[in-house]
Short mmCIF file of C-alpha atoms in Angstrom, two decimals:
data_model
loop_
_atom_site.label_atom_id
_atom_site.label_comp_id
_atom_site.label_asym_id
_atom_site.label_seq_id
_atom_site.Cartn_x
_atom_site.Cartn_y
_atom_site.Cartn_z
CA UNK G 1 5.10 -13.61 -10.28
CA UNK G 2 6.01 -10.12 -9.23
CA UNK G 3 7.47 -10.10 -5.50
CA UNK G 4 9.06 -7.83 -3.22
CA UNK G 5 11.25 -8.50 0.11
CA UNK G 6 12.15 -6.76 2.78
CA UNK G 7 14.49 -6.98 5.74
CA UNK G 8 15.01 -7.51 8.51
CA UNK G 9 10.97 -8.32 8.92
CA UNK G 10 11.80 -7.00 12.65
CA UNK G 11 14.51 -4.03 14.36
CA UNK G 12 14.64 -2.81 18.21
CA UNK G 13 16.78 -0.66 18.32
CA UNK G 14 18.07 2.63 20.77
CA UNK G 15 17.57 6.44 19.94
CA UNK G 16 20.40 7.93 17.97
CA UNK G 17 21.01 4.55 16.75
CA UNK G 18 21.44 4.33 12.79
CA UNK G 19 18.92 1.70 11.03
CA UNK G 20 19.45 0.54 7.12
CA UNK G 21 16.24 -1.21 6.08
CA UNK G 22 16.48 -2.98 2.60
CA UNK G 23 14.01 -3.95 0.00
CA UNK G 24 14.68 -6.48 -2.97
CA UNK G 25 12.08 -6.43 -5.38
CA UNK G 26 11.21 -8.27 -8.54
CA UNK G 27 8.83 -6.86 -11.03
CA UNK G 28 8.05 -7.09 -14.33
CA UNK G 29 8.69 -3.94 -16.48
CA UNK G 30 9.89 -2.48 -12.86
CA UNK G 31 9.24 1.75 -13.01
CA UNK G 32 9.56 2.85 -9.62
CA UNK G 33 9.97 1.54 -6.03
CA UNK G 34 8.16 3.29 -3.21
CA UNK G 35 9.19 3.90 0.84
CA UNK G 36 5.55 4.57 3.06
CA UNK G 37 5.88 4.34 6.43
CA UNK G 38 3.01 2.98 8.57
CA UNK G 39 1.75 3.98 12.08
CA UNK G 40 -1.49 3.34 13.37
CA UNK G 41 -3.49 3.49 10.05
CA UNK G 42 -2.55 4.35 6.28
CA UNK G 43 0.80 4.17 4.86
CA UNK G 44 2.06 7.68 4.36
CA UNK G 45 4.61 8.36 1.62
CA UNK G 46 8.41 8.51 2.09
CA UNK G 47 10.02 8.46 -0.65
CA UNK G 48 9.80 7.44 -4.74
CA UNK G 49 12.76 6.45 -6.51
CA UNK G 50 13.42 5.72 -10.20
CA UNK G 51 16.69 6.62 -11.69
CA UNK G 52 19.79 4.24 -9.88
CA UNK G 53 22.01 5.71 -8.03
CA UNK G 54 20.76 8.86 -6.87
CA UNK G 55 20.09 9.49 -3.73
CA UNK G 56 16.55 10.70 -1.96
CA UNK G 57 16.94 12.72 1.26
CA UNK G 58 13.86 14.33 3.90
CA UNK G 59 15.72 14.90 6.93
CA UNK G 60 17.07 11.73 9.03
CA UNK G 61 15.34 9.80 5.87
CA UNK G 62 17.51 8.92 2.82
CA UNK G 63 16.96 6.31 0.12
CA UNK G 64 18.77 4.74 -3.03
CA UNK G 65 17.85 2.49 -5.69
CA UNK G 66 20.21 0.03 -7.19
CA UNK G 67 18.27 -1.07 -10.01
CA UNK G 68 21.27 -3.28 -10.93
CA UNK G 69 21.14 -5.54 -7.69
CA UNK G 70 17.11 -4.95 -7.88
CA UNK G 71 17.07 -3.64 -4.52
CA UNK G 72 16.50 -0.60 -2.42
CA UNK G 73 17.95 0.73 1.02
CA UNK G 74 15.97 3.01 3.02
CA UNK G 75 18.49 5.07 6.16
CA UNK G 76 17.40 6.84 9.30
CA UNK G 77 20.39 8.35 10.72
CA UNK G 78 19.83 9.75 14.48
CA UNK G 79 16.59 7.75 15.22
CA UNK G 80 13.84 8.34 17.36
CA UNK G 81 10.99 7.07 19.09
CA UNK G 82 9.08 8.34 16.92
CA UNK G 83 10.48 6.69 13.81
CA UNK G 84 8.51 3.28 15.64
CA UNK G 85 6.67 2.02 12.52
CA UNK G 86 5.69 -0.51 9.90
CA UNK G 87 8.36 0.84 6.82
CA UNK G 88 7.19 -0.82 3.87
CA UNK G 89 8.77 -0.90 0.16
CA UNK G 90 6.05 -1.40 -2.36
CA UNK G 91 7.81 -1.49 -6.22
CA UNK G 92 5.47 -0.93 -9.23
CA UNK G 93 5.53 -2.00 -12.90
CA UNK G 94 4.04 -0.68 -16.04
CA UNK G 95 0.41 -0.68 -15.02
CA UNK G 96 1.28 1.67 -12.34
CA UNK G 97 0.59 -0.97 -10.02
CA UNK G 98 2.53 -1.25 -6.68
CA UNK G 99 3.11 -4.64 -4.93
CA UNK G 100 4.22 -4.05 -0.90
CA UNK G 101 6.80 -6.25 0.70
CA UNK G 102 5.49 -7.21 4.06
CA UNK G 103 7.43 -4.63 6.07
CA UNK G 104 10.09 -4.30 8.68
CA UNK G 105 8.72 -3.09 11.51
CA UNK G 106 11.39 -0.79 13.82
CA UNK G 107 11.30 -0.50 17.40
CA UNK G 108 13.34 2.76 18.84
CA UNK G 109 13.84 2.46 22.31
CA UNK G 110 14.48 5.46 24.31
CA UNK E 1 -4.45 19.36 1.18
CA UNK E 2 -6.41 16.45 -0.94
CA UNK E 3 -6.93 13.07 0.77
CA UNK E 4 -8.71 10.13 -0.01
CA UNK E 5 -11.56 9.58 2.17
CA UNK E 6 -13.35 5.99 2.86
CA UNK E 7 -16.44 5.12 4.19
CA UNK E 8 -17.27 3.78 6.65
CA UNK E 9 -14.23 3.31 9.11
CA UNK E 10 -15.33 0.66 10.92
CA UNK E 11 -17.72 -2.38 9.16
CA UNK E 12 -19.32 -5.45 11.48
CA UNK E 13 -21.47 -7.86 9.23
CA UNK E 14 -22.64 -10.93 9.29
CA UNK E 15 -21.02 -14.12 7.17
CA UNK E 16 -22.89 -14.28 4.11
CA UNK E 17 -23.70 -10.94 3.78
CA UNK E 18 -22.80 -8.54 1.11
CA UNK E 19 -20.68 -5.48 1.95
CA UNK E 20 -19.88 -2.31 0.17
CA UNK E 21 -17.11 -0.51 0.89
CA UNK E 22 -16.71 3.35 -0.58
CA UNK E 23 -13.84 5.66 -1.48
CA UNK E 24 -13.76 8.94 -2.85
CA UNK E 25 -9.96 9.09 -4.41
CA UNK E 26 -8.27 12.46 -5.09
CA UNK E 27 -10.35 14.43 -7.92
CA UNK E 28 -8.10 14.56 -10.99
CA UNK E 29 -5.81 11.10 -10.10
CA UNK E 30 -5.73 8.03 -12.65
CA UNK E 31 -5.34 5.45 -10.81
CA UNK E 32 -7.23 3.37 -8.14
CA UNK E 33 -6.58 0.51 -6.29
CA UNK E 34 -7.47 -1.57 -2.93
CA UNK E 35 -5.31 -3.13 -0.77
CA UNK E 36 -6.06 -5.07 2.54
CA UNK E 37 -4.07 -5.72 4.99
CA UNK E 38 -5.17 -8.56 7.96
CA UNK E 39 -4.08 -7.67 11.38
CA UNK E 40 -0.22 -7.68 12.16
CA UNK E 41 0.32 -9.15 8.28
CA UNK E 42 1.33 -7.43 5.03
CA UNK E 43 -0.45 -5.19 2.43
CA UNK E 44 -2.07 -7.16 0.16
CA UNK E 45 -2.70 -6.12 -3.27
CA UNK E 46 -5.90 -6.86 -4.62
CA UNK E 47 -7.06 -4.74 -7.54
CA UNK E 48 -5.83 -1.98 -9.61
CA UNK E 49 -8.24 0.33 -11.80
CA UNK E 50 -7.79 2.54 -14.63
CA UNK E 51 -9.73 4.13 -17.36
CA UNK E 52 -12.68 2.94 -15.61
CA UNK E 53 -11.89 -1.00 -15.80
CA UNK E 54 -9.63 -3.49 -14.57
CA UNK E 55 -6.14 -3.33 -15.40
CA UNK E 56 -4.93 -6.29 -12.26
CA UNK E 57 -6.17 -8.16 -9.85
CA UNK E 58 -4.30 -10.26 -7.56
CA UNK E 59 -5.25 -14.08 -6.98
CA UNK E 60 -6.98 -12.62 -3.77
CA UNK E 61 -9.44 -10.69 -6.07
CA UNK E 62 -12.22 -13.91 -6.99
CA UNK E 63 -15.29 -13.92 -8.03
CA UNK E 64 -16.66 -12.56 -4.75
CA UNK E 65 -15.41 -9.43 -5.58
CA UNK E 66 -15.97 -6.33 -7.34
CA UNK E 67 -15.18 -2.79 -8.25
CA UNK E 68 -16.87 -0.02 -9.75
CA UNK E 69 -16.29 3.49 -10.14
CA UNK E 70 -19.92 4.31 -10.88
CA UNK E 71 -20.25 8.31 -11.05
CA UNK E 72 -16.91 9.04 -11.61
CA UNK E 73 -15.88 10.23 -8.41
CA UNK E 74 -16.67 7.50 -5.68
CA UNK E 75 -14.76 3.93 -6.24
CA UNK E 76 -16.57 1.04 -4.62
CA UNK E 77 -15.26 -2.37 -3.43
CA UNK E 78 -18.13 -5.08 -2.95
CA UNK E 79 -17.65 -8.10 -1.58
CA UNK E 80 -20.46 -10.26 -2.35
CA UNK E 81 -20.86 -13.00 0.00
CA UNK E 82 -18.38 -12.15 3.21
CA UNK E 83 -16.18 -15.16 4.97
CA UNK E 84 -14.88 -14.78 8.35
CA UNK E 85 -11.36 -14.51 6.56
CA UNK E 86 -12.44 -11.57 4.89
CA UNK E 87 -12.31 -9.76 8.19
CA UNK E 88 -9.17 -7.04 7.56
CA UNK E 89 -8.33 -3.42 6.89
CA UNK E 90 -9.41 -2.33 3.56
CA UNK E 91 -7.61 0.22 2.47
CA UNK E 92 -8.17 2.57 -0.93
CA UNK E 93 -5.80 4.20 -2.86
CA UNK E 94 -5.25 6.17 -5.88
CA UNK E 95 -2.46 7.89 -7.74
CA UNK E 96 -1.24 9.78 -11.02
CA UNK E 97 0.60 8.54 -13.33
CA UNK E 98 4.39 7.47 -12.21
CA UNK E 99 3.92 9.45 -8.74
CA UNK E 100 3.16 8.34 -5.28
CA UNK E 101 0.08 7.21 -4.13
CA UNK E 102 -2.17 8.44 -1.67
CA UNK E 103 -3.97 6.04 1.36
CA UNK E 104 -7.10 6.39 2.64
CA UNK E 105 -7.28 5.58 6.23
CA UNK E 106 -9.26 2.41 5.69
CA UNK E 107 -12.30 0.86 6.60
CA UNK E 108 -11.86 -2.23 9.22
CA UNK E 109 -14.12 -5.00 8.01
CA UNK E 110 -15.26 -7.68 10.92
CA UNK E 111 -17.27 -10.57 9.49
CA UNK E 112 -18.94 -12.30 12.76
#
């Protein structure tokens, strides 16, 4: 059965703190892993990775995929209170499905 | 900008009842799917639809559901005969192929 795991499930953290939030996933015929982030409503894209090894960047926000290890690391360098969310890691396999991991959900604390 | 817009946001009904739930996905995407999420848990993959049928459905997605995408633009989720567990946010989504997807901002479904 396809699954995907994140941690830490939880982070509280301060501002201009650094966070790494990581994301294991197995999937069957695995073709892409996905970063949303979650505030009050709908997840709202990050990131989409595919190729290992190279690295995704949108400001604070970088991601990698190590499609060796099966797992993903999403950054936030400089955080602040608004990075508070839900980040969740969904990974997707040849149907173009996506399966979420249940989240970590960061705290940034001014 | 595109968005995927569901109907209605907010859903009370009564257990036993049946319960439609509407999205109008982005116009030239592939890909459909719902997801629900129950308060304060994970996303929850239920169904994923393509070339107007099924291609998964999680062990979520019984008998008491359905999909259909009946005029080629709006993508329905029916639930047929609502439990008080079914109470959650629905959300829709839909996608290319191999791109991101794109949320709706869900319909909260209360069973009472």
């Amino acid at each position: 059965e396809d699954k995907v795991v994140q941690s830490p499930l939880s982070l509280v953290v301060h501002e201009g703190d650094t966070v790494t939030l990581n994301c294991s996933y197995e999937v069957t015929n695995f073709r892409s892993l996905l970063w949303y982030k979650q505030e009050k409503k709908a997840p709202t894209f990050l990131f989409m990775l595919t190729s290992s090894g190279i690295e995704k960047k949108s400001g604070r926000l970088s991601s990698i995929l190590d499609k060796k290890e099966l797992s993903s690391i999403l950054n936030i360098t400089a955080t602040q209170t608004g990075d508070s969310a839900i980040y969740l890691c969904a990974a997707g396999g040849h149907n173009n499905d996506m399966r979420f991991g249940a989240g970590t959900r960061l705290t940034v604390k001014p | 900008e595109p968005e995927v817009t569901q109907t209605p946001s907010h859903q009370v009904t009564q257990m036993g009842q049946e319960v439609i739930l509407r999205c109008v996905p982005i116009s030239n995407h592939l890909y459909f799917y719902w997801y629900r999420q129950i308060l304060g848990q994970k996303v929850e993959f239920l169904v994923s639809f393509y070339n107007n049928e099924i291609s998964e459905k999680s062990e979520i997605f019984d008998d008491q559901f359905s999909v259909e995408r009946p005029d080629g633009s709006n993508f329905t989720l029916k639930i047929r005969s609502t439990k008080l567990e079914d109470s959650a946010m629905y959300f829709c989504a839909s996608r290319l192929r191999d791109t991101e997807a794109f949320f709706g901002q869900g319909t909260r479904l209360t069973v009472v």
